[in-house]
PDB file of C-alpha atoms in Angstrom:
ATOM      1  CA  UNK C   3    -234.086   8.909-154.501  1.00  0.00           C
ATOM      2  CA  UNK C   4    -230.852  10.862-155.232  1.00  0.00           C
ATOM      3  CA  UNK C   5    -227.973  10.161-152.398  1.00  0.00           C
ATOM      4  CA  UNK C   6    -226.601  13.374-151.236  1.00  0.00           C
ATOM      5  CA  UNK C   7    -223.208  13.932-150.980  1.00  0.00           C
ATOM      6  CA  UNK C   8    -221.346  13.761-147.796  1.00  0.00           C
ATOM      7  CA  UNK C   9    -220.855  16.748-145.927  1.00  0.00           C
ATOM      8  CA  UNK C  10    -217.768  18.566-145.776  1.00  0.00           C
ATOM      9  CA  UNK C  11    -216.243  18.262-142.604  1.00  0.00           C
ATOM     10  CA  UNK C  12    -213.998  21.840-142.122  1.00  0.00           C
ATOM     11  CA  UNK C  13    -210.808  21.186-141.026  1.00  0.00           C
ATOM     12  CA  UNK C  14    -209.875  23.177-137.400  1.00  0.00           C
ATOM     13  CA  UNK C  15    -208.271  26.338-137.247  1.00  0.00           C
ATOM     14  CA  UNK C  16    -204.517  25.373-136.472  1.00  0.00           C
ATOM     15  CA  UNK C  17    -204.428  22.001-137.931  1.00  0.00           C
ATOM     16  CA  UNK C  18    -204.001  23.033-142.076  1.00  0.00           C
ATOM     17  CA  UNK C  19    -200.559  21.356-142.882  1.00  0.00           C
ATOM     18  CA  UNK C  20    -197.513  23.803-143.139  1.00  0.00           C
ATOM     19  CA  UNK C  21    -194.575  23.511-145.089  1.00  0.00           C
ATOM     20  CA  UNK C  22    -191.444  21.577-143.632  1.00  0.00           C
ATOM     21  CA  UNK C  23    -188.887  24.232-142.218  1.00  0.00           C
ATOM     22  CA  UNK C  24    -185.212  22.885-141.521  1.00  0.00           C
ATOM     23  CA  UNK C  25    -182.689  25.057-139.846  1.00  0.00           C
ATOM     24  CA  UNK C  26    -180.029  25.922-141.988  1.00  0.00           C
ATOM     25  CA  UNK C  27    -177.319  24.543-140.117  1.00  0.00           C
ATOM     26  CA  UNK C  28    -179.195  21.533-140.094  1.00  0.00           C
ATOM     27  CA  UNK C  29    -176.588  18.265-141.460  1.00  0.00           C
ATOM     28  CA  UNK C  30    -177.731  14.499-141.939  1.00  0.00           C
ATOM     29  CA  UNK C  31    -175.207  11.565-141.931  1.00  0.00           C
ATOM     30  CA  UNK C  32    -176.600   9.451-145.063  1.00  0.00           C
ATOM     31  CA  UNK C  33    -178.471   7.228-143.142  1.00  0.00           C
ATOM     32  CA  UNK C  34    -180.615   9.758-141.824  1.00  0.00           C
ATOM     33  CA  UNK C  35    -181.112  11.374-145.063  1.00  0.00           C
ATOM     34  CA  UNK C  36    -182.486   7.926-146.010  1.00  0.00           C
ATOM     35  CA  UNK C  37    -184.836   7.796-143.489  1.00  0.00           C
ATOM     36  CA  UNK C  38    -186.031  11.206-144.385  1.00  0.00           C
ATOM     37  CA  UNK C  39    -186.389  10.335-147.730  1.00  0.00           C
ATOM     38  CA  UNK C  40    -188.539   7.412-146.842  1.00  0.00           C
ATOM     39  CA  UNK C  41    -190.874   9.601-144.743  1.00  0.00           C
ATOM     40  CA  UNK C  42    -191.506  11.797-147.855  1.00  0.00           C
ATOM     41  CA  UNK C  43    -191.720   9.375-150.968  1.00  0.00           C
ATOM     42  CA  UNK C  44    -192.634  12.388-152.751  1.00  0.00           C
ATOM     43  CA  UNK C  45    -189.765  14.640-152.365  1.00  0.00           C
ATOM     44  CA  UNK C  46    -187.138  14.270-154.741  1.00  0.00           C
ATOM     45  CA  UNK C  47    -183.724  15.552-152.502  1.00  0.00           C
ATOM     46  CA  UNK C  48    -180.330  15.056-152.608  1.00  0.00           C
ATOM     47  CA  UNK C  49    -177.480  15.179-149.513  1.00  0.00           C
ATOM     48  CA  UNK C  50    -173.923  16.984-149.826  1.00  0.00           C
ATOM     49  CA  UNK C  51    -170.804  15.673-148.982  1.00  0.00           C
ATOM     50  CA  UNK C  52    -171.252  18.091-145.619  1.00  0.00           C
ATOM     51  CA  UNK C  53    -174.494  16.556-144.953  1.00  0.00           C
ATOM     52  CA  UNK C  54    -177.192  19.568-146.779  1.00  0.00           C
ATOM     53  CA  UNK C  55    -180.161  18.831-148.013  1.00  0.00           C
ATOM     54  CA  UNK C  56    -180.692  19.921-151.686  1.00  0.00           C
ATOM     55  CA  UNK C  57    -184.140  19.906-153.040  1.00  0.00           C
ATOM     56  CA  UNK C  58    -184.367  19.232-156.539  1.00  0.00           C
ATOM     57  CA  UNK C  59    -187.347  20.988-158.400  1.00  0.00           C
ATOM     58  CA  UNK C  60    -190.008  19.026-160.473  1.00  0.00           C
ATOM     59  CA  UNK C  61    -188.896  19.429-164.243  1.00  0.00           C
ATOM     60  CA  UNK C  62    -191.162  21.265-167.079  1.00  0.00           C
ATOM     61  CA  UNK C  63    -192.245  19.516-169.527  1.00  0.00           C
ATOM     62  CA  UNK C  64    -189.857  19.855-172.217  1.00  0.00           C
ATOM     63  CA  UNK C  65    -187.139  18.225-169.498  1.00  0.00           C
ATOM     64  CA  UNK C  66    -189.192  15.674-169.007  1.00  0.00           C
ATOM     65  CA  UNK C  67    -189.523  14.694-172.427  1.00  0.00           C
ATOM     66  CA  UNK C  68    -185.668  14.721-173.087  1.00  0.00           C
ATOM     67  CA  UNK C  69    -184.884  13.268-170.090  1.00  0.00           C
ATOM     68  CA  UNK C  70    -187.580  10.400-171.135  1.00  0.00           C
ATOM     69  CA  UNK C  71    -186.008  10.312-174.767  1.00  0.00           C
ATOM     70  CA  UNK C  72    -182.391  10.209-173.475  1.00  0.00           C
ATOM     71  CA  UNK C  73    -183.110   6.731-171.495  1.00  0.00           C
ATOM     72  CA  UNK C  74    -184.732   5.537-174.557  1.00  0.00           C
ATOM     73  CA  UNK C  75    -181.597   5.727-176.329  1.00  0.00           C
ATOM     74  CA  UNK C  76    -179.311   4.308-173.634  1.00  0.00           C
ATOM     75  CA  UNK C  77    -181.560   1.574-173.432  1.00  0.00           C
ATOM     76  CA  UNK C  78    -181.272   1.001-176.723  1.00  0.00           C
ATOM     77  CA  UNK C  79    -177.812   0.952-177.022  1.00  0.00           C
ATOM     78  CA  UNK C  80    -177.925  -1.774-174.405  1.00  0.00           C
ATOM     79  CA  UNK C  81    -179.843  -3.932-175.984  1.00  0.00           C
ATOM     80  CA  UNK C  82    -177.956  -3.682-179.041  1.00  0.00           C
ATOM     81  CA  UNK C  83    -175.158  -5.241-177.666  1.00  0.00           C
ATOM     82  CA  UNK C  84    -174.055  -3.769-174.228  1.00  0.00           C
ATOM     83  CA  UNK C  85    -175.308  -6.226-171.575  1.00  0.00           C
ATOM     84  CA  UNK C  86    -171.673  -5.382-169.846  1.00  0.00           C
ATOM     85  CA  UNK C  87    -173.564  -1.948-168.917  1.00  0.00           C
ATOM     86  CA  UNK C  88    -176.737  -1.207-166.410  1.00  0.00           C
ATOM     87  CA  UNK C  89    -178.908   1.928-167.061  1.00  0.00           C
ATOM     88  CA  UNK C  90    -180.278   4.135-164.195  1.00  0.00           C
ATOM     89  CA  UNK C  91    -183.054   6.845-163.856  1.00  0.00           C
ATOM     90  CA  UNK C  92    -182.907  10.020-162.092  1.00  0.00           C
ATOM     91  CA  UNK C  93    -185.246   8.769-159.384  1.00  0.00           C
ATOM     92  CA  UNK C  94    -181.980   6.969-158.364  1.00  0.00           C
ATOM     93  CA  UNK C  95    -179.746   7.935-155.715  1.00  0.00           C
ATOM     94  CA  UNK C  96    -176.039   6.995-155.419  1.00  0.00           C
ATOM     95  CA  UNK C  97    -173.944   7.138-152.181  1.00  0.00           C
ATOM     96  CA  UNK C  98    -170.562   8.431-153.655  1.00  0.00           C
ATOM     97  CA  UNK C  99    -167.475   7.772-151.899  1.00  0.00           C
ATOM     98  CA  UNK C 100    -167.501  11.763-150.351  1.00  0.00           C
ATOM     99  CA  UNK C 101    -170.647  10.728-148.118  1.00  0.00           C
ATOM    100  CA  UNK C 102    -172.905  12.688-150.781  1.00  0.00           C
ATOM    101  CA  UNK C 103    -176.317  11.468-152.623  1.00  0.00           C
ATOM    102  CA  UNK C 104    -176.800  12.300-155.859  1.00  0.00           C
ATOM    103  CA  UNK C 105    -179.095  11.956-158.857  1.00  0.00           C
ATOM    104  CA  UNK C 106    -177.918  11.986-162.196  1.00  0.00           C
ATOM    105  CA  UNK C 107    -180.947  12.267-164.904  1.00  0.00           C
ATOM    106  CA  UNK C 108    -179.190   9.050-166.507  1.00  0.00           C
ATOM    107  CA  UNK C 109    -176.480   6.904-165.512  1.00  0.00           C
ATOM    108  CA  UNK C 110    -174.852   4.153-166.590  1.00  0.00           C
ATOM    109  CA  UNK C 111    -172.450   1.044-164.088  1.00  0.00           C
ATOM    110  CA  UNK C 112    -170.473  -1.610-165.065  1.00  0.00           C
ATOM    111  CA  UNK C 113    -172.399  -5.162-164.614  1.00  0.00           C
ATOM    112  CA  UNK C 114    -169.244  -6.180-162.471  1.00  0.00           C
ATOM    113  CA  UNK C 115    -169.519  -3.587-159.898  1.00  0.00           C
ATOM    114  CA  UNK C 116    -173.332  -3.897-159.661  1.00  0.00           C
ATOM    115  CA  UNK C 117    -172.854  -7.460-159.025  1.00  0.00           C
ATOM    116  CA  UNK C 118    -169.997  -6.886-156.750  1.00  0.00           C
ATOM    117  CA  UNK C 119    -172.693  -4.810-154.177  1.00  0.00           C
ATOM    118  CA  UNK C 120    -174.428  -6.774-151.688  1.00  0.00           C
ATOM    119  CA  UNK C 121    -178.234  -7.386-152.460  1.00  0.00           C
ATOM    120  CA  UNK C 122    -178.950  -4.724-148.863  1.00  0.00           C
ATOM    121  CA  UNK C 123    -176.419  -2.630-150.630  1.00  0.00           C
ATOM    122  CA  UNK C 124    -178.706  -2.918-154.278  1.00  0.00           C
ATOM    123  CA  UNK C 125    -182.256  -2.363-152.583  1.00  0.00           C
ATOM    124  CA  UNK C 126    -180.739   1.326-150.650  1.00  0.00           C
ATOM    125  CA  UNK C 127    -179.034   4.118-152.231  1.00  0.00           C
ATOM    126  CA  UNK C 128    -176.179   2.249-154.001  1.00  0.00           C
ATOM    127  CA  UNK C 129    -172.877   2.768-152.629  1.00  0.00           C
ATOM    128  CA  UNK C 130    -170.665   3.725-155.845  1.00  0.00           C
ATOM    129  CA  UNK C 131    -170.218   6.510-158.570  1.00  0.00           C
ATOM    130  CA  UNK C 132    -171.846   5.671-161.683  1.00  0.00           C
ATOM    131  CA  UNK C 133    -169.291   4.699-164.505  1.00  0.00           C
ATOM    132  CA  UNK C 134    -171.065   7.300-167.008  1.00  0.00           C
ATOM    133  CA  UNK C 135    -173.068  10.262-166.023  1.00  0.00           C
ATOM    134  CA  UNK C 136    -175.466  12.467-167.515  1.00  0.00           C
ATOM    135  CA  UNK C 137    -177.545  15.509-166.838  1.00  0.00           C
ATOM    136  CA  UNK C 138    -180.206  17.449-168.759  1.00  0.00           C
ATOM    137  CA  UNK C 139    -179.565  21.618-168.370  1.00  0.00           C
ATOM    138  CA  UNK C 140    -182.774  23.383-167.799  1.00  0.00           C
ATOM    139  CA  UNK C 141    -183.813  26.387-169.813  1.00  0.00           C
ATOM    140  CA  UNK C 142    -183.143  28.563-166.649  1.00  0.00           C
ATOM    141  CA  UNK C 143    -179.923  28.768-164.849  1.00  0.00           C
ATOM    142  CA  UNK C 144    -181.650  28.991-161.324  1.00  0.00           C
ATOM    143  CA  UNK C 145    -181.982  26.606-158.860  1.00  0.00           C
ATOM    144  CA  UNK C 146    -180.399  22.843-158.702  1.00  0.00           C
ATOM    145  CA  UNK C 147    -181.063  22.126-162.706  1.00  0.00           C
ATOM    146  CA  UNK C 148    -179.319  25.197-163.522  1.00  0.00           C
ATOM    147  CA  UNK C 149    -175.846  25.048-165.392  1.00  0.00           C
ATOM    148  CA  UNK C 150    -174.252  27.082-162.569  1.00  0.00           C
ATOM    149  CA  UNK C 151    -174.806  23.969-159.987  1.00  0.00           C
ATOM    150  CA  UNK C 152    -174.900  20.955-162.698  1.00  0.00           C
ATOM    151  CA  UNK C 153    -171.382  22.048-163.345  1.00  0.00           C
ATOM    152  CA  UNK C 154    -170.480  21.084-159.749  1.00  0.00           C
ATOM    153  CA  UNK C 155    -171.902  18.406-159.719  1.00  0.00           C
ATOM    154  CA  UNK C 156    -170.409  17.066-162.461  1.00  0.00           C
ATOM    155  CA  UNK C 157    -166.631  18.032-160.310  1.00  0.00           C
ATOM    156  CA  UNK C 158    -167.720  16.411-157.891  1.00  0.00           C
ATOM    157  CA  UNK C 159    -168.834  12.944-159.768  1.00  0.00           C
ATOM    158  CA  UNK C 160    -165.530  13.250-161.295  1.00  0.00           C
ATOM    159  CA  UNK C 161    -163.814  13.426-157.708  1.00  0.00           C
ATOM    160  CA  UNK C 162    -165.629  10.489-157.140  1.00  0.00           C
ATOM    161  CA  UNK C 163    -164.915   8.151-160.233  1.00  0.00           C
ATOM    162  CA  UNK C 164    -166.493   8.924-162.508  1.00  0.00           C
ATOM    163  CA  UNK C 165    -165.243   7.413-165.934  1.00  0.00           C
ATOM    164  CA  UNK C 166    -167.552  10.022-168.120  1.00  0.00           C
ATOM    165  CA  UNK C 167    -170.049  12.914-167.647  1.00  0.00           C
ATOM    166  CA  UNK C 168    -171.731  14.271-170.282  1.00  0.00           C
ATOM    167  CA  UNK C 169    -173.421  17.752-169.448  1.00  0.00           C
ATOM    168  CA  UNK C 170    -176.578  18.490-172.418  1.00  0.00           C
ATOM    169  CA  UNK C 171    -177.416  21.831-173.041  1.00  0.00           C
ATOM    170  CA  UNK C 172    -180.633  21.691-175.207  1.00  0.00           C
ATOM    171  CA  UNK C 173    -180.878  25.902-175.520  1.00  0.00           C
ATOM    172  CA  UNK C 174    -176.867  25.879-176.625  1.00  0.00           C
ATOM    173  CA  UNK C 175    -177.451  22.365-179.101  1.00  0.00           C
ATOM    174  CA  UNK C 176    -174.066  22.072-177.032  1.00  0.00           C
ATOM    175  CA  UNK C 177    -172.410  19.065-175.216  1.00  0.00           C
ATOM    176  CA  UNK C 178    -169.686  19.273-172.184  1.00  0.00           C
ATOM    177  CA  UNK C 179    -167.808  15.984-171.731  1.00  0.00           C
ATOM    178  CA  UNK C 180    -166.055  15.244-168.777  1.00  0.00           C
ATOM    179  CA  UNK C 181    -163.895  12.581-167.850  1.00  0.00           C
ATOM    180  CA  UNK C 182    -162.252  10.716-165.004  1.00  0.00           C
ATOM    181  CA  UNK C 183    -158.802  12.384-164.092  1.00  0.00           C
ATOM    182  CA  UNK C 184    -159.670  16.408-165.681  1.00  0.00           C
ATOM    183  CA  UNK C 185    -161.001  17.416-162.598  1.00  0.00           C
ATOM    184  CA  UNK C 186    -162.274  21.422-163.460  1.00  0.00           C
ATOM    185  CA  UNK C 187    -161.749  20.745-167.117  1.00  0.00           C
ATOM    186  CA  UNK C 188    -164.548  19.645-169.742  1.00  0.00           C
ATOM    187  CA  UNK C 189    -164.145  19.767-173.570  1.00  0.00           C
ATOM    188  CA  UNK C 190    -166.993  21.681-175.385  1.00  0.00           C
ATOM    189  CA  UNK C 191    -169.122  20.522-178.559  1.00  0.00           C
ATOM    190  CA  UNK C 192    -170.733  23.124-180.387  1.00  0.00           C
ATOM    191  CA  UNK C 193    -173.763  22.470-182.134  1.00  0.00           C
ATOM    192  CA  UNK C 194    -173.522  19.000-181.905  1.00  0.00           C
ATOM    193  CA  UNK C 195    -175.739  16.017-183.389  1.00  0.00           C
ATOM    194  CA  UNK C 196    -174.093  12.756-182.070  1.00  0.00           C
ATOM    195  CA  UNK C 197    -172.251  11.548-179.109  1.00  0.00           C
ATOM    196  CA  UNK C 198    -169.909   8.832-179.236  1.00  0.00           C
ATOM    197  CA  UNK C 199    -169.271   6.877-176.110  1.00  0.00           C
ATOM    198  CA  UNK C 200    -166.960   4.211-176.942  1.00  0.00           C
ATOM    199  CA  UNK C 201    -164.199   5.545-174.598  1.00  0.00           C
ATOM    200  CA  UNK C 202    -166.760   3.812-172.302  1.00  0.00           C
ATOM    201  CA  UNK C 203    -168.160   1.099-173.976  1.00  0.00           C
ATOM    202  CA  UNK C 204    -168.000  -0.050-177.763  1.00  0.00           C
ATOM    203  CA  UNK C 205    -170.912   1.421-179.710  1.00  0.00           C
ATOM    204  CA  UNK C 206    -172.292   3.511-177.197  1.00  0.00           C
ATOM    205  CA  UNK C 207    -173.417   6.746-178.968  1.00  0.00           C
ATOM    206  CA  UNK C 208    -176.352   9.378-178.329  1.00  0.00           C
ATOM    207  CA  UNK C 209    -178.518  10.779-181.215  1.00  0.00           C
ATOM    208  CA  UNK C 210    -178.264  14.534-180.162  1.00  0.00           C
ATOM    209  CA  UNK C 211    -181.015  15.472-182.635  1.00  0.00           C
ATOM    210  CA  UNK C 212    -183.689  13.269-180.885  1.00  0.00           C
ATOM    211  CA  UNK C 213    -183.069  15.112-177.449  1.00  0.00           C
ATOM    212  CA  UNK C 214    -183.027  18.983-178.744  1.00  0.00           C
ATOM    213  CA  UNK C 215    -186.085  18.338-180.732  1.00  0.00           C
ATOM    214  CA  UNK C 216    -188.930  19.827-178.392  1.00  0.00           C
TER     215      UNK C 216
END
């Protein structure tokens, strides 16, 4: 005889779950943004230097791809001969010197300052800038992905140490570098296919043509 399947219980008026509204005005210190982010794994948010939460939009797609492809090739590089260097995802969150978190779609430390953090300091948001940093544009210039706010971002690693930033925009098949000390100022490649980083760290290099592919 056929089991039938169990009933459906409805759930009461008043108890469907409702979005999460925050005031406005509403500022977190980093440790409470870290609490908050451990009450929703799912959320993917960043904090300001003033304490304002920024939630970051699931990528399409093609993002995700590139962004996939573009830690494939740091990793590489690595491997090939770069142990000096550790590579991070953009599920990681750094606690800049400002009091901000943010998340870079790639990043790369130094293996001395990594080691120099404490192993509590390792297992939370890591409390450094990231020695190279890199972020995918998406197709539309809305929201935090958009070119409008990436560019800011990338100021404001730069304010915080940052060595290198290297801003891809897939649509363009264009590259903005920026480096430590040009605050505001970012040299332009046009139609590029290659990006050297050895300013950074002999024989690091990108293969452009593997990320604009979609």
């Amino acid at each position: 005889m056929a089991l039938a399947p169990p009933a459906v219980t409805a759930q009461p008026p008043g108890l469907e779950p409702a979005p999460l509204l925050l005031p406005s005005n509403l500022r977190l210190t980093p440790e409470q943004f870290e609490q908050v982010c451990q009450a929703n794994p799912q959320a993917v948010l960043e904090l300001t230097a003033d304490g304002l939460l920024i939630v970051m939009t699931p990528t399409g797609g093609e993002t995700g791809s590139r962004n996939s492809r573009l830690l494939i090739q740091l990793g590489l590089a690595l491997t090939r001969g770069q142990p000096s260097l550790r590579i991070f995802d953009s599920s990681t969150g750094f606690l800049l010197p400002d009091g901000s978190v943010l998340s870079p779609d790639a990043a790369l430390v130094l293996e001395e300052r990594w080691q120099g953090l404490s192993p509590e300091q390792r297992r939370r948001f890591p409390p450094l800038c990231p020695d190279l940093v890199v972020e995918l544009v998406s197709p539309s210039d809305a929201g935090p992905r958009g070119i409008t706010d990436l560019r800011r971002k990338m100021d404001l690693y730069q304010a915080n140490g940052a060595r290198l930033g290297w801003l891809l925009l897939p649509q363009e098949r264009a590259v903005e570098i920026w480096r430590g000390g040009q605050q505001g100022m970012a040299e332009r490649l046009e139609n590029a296919n290659r990006l050297d980083g050895s300013e950074l760290a002999e024989g690091l290099a990108l293969d452009l043509e593997d990320i604009w592919v979609v």
